[in-house]
Coordinates of N, CA and C in Angstrom, one line a residue:
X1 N 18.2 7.2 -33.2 CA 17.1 7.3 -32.2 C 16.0 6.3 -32.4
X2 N 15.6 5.6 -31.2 CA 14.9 4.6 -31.4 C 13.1 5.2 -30.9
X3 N 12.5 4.5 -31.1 CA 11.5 5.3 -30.3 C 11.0 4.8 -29.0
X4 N 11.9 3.7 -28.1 CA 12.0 3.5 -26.6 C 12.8 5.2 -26.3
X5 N 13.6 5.5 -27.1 CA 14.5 6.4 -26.8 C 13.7 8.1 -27.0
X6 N 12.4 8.5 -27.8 CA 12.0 9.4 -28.3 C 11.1 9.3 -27.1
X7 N 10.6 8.2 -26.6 CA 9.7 8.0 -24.9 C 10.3 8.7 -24.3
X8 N 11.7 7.9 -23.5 CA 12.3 8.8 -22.9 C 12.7 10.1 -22.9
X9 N 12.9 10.7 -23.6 CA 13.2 11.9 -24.1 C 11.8 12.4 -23.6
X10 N 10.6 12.2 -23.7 CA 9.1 13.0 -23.6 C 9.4 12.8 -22.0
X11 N 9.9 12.1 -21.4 CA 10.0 11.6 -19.7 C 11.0 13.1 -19.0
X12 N 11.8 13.3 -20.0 CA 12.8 14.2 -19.3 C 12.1 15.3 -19.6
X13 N 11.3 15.8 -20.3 CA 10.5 17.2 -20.6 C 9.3 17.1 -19.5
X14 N 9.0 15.9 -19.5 CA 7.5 16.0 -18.3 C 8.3 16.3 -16.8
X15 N 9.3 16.2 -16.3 CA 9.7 16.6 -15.5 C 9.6 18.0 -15.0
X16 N 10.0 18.7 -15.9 CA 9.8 20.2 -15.5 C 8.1 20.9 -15.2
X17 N 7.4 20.2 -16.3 CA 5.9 20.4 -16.5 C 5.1 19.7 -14.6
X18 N 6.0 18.8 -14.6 CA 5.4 18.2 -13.0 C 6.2 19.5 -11.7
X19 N 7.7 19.9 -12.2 CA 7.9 20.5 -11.0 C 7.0 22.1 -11.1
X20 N 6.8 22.3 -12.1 CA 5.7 23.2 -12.4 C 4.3 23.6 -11.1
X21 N 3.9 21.9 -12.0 CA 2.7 22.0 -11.0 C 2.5 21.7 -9.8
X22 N 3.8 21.3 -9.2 CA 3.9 21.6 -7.6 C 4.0 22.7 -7.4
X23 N 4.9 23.8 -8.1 CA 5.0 24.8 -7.8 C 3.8 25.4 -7.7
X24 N 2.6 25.7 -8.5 CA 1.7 26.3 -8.5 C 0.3 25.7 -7.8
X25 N 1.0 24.4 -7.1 CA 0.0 23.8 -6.0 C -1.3 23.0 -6.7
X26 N -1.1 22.6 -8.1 CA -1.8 22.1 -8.7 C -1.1 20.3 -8.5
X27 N -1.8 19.9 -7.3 CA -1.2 18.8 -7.6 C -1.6 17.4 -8.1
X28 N -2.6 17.3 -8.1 CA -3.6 16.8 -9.0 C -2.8 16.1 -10.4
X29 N -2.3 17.6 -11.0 CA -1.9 17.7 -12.1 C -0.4 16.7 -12.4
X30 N 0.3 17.3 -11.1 CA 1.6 16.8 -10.6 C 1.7 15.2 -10.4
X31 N 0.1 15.0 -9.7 CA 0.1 13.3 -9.6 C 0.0 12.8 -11.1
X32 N -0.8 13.1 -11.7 CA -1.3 12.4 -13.1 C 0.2 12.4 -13.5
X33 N 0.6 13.5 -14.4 CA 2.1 14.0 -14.7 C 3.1 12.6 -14.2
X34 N 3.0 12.7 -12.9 CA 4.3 11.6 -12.3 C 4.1 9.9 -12.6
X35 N 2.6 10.0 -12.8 CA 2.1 8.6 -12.9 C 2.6 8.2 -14.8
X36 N 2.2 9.2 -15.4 CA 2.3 9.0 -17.0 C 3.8 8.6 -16.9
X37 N 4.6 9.7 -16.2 CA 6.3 9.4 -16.7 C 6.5 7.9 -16.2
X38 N 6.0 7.5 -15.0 CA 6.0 6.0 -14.6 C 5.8 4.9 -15.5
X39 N 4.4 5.2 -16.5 CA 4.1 4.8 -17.3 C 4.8 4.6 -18.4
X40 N 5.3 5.8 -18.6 CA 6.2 5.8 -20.0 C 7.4 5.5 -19.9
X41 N 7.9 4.5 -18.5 CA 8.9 4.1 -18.4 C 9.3 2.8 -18.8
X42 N 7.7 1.9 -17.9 CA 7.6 1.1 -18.4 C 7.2 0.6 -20.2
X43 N 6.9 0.9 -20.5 CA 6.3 1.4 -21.8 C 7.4 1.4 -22.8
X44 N 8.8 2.1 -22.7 CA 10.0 2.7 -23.4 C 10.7 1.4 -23.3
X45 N 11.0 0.5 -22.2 CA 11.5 -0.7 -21.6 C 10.8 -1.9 -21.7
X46 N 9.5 -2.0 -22.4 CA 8.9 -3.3 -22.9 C 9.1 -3.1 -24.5
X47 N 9.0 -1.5 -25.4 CA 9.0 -1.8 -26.6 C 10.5 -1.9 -26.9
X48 N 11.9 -1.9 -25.9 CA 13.0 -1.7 -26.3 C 13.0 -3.4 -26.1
X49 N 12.8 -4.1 -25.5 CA 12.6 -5.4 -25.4 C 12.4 -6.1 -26.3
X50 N 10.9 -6.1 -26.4 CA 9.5 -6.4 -27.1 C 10.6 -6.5 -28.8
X51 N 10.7 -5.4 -29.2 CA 11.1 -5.4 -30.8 C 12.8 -4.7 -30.7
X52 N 13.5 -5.7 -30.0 CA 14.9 -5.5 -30.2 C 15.3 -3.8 -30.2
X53 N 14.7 -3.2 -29.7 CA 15.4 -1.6 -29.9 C 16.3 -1.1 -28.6
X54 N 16.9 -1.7 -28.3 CA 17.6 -1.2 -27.3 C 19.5 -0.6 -27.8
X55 N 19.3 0.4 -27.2 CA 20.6 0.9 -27.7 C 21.4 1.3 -26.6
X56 N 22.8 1.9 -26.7 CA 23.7 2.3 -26.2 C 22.9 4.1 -25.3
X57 N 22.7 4.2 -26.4 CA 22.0 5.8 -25.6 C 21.0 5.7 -24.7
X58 N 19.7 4.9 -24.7 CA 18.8 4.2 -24.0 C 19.6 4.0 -22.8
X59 N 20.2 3.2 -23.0 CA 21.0 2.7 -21.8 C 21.2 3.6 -21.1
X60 N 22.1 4.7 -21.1 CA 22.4 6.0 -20.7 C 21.3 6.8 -20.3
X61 N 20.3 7.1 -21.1 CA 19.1 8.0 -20.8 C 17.9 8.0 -20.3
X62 N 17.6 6.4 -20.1 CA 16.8 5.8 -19.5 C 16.8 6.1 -17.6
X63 N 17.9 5.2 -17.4 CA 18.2 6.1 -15.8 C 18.2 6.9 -15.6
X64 N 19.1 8.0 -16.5 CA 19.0 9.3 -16.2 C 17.8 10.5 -16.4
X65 N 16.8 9.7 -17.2 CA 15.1 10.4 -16.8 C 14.7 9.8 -15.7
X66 N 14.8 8.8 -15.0 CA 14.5 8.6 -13.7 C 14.9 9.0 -13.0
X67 N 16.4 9.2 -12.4 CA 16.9 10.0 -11.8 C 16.5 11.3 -12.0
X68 N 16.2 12.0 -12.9 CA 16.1 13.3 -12.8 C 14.7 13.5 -12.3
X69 N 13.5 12.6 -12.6 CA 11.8 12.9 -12.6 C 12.0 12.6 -10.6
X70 N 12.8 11.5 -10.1 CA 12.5 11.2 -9.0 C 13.4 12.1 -8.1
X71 N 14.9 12.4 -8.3 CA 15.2 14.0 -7.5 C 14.2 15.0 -7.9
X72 N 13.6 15.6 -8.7 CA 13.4 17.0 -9.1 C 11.8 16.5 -7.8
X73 N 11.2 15.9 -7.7 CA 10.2 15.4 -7.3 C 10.1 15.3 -5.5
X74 N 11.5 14.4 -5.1 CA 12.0 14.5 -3.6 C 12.5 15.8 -3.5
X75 N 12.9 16.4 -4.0 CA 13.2 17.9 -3.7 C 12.0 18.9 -3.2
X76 N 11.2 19.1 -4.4 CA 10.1 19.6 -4.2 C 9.2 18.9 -3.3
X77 N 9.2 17.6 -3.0 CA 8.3 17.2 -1.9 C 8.6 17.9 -0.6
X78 N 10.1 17.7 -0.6 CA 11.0 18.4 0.6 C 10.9 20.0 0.9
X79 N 11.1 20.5 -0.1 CA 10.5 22.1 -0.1 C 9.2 22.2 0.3
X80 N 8.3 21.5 0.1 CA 7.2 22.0 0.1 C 6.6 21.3 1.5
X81 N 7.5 20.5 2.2 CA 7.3 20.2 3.6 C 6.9 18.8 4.1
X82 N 6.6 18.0 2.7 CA 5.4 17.0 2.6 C 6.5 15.8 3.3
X83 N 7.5 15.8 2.3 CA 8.9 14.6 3.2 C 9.8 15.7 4.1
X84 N 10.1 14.4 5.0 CA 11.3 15.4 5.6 C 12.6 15.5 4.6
X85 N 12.7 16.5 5.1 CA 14.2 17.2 4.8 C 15.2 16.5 4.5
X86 N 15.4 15.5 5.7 CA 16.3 15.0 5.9 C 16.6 13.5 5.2
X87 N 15.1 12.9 4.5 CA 15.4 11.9 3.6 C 15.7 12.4 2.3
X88 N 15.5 13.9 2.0 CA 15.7 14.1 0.8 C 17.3 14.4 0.5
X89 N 17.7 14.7 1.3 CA 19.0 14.9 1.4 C 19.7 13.6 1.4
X90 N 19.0 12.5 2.6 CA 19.7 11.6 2.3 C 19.6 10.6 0.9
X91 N 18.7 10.7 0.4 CA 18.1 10.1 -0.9 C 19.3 10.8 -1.8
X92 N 18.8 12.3 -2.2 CA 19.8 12.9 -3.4 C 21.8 12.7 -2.7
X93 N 21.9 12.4 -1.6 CA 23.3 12.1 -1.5 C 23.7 10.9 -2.0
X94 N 22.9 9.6 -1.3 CA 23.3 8.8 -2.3 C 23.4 8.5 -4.0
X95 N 22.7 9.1 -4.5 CA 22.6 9.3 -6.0 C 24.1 9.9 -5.9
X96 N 24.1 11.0 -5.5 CA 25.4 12.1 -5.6 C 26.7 11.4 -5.7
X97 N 27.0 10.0 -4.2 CA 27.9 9.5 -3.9 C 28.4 8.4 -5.1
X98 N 27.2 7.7 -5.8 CA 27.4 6.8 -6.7 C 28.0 7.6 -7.7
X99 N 26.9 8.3 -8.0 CA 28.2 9.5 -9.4 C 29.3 9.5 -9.5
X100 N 30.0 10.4 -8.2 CA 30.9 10.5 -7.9 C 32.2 9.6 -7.9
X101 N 31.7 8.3 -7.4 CA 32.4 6.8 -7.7 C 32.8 6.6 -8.5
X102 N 31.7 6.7 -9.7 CA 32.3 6.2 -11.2 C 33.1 7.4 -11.7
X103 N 33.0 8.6 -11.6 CA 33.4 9.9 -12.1 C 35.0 9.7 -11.5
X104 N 35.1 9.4 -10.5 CA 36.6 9.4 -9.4 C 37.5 8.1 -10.2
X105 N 36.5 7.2 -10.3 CA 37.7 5.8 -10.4 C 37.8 6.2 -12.3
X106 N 36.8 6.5 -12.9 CA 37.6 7.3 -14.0 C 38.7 8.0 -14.3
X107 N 38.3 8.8 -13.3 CA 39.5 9.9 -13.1 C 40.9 9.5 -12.8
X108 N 41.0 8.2 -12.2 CA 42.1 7.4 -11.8 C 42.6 6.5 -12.6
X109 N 41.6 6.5 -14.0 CA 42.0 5.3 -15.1 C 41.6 3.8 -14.3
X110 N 40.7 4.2 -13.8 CA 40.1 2.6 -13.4 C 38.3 2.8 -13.3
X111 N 37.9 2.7 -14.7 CA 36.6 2.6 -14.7 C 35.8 1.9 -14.1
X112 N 34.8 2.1 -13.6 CA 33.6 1.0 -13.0 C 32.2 1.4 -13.3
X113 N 31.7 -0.2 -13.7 CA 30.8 -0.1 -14.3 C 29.5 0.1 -12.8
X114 N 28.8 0.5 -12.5 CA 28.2 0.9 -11.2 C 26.6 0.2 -12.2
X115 N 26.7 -1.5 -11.8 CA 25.4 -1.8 -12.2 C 24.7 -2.0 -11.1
X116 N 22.8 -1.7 -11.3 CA 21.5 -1.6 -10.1 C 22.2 -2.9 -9.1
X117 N 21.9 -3.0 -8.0 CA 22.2 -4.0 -7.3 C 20.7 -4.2 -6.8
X118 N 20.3 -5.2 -6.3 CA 18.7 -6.0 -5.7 C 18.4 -4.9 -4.6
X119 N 19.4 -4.4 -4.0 CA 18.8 -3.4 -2.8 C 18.7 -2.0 -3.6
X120 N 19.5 -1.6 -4.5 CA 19.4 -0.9 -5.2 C 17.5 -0.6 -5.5
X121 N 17.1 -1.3 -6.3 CA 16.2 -1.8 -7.6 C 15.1 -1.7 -5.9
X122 N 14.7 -2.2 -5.2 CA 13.9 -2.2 -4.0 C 14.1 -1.4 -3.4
X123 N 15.3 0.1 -3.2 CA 15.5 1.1 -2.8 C 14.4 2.3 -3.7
X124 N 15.1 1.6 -5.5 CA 14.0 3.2 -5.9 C 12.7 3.1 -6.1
X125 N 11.7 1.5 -5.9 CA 10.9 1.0 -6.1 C 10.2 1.6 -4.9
X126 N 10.9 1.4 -3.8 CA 10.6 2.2 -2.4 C 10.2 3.7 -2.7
X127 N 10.9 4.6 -3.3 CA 11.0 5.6 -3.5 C 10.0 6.0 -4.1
X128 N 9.0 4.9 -5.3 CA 8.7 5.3 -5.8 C 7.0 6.0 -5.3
X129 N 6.9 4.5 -4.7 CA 5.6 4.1 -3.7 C 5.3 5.4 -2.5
X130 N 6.5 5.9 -2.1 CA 6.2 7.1 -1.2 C 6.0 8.4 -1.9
X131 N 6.6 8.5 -3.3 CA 6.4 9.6 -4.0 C 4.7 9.8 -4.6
X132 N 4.4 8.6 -4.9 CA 2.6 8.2 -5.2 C 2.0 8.2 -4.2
X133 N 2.7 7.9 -3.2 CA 1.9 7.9 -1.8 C 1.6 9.4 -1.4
X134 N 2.2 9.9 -1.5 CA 2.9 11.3 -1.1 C 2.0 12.1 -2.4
X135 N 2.0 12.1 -3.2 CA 1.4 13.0 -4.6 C 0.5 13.3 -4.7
X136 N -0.5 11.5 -4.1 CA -2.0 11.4 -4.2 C -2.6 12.3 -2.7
X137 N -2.0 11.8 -1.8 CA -2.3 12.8 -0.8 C -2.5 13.8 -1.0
X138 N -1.4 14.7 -1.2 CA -1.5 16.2 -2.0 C -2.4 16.6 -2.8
X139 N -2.8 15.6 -3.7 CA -3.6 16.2 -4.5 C -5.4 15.5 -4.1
X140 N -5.3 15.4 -2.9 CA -6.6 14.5 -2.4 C -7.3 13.4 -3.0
X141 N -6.8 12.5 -3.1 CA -7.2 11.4 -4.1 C -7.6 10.4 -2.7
X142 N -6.6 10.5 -1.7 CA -6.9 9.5 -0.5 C -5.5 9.7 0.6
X143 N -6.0 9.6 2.0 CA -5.0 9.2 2.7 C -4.2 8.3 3.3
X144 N -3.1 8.4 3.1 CA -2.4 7.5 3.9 C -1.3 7.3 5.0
X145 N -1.8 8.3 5.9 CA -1.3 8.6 6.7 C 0.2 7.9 7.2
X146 N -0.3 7.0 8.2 CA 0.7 5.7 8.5 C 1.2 5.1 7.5
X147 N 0.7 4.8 6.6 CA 1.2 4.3 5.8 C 2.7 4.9 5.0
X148 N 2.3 6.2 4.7 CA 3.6 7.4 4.4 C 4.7 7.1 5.6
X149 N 4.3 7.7 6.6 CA 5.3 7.4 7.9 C 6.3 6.3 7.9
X150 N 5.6 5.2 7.3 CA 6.2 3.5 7.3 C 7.1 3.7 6.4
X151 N 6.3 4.3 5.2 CA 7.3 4.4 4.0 C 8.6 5.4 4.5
X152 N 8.7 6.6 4.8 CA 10.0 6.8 4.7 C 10.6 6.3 5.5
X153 N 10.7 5.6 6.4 CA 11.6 4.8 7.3 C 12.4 3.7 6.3
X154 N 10.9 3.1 5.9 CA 11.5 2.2 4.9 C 12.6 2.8 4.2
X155 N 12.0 3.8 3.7 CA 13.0 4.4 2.2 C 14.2 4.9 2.9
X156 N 14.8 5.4 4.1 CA 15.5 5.7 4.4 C 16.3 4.4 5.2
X157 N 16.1 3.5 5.3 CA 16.7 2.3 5.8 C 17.1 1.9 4.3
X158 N 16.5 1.4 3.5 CA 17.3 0.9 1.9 C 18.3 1.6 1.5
X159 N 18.0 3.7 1.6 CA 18.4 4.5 1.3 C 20.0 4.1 1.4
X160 N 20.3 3.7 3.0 CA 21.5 3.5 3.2 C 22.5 2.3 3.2
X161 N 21.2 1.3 3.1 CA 21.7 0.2 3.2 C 22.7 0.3 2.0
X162 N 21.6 0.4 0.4 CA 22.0 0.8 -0.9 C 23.2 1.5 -0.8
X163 N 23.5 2.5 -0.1 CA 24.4 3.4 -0.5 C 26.2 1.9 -0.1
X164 N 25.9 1.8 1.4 CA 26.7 1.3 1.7 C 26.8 0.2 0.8
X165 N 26.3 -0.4 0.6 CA 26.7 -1.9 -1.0 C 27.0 -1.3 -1.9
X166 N 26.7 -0.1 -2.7 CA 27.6 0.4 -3.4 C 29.0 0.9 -3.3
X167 N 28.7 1.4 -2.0 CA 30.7 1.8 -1.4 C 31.7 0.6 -1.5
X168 N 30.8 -0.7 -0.6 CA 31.5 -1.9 -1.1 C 31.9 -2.3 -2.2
X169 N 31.1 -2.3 -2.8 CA 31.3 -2.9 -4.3 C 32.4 -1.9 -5.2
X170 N 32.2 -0.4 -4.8 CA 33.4 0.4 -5.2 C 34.6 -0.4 -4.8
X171 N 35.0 -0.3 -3.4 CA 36.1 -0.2 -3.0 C 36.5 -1.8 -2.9
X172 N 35.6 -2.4 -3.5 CA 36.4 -4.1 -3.5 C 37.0 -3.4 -5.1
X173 N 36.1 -3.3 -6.2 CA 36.9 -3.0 -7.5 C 38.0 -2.2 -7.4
X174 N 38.3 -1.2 -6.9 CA 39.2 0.1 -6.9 C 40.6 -1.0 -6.2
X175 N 40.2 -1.9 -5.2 CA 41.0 -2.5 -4.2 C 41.9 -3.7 -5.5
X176 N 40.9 -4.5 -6.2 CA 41.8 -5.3 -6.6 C 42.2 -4.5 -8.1
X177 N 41.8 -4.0 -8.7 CA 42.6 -3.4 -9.9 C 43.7 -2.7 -9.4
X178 N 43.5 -2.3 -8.0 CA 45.2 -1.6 -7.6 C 46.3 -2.3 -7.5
X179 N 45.7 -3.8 -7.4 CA 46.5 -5.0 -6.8 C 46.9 -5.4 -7.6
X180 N 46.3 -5.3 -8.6 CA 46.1 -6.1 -10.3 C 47.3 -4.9 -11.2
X181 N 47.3 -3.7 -10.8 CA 48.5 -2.9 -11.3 C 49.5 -2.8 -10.8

């Protein structure tokens, strides 16, 4: 255990502490909370850099506290009314469908390695800016009315663009290792 890796690890516990305090309408709390885990992303990923500590598990656990702080987050924005519905569904499908990709072509004996793609990387960057956007509102810090509006359009145009470049990118790999066997 590195300590980019003992960061992240504090990233995946803050998660629950933030859906907490949406729950109890403290959102305030929920913004600070979501901003530190942002923080401590960057933070985990400059000292794994910075002083060589990057590991095999990092690798693994790193996304997967982001993934988890940024669904648990679109969900509860969605429950609680603030995004629609219907990007959060579309948002957590795609997560869902990439899974599923690498889980399936495993399953087939044809691994794939499912690396960020540019739309990807400006998809959750998207994501991220409407969840701050979205937070601070809630917790009255300032409005941004249109601005929010713009954003999920945004986020839901990357949403799919993303998804669809990854399907490609599946099914060109799946296509020529079939070809290749």
């Amino acid at each position: 255990m590195t300590l980019p890796n003992y960061i992240t690890v504090a990233r995946f516990l803050m998660v629950p502490l933030v859906v907490l305090a949406m729950i109890n309408g403290q959102m305030l709390t929920a913004f600070v909370l979501f901003m530190l885990a942002g923080v401590s992303d960057a933070v985990d990923g400059a000292i794994a850099r910075q002083f060589n500590q990057r590991s095999e598990l990092g690798a693994w656990l790193d996304p997967m506290a982001d993934k988890f702080l940024l669904v648990s987050v679109f969900v509860m924005l969605g429950w609680l009314g603030a995004v629609p519905m219907w990007l959060v569904i579309l948002a957590v499908s795609r997560d869902g469908m990439i899974i599923a990709a690498v889980v399936l072509s495993s399953l087939m004996g044809n691994p794939v390695e499912m690396r960020p793609l540019m739309v990807s990387k400006a998809t959750t960057l998207a994501q991220i800016v409407l969840l701050i956007l979205v937070l601070a509102e809630l917790a009255g810090i300032v409005q941004f009315d249109a601005l929010v509006g713009w954003m999920v359009h945004a986020v839901a145009g990357l949403t799919i663009v993303s998804a669809g470049a990854y399907l490609v990118t599946w099914l060109k790999h799946m296509a020529s290792e079939a070809g290749a066997g």
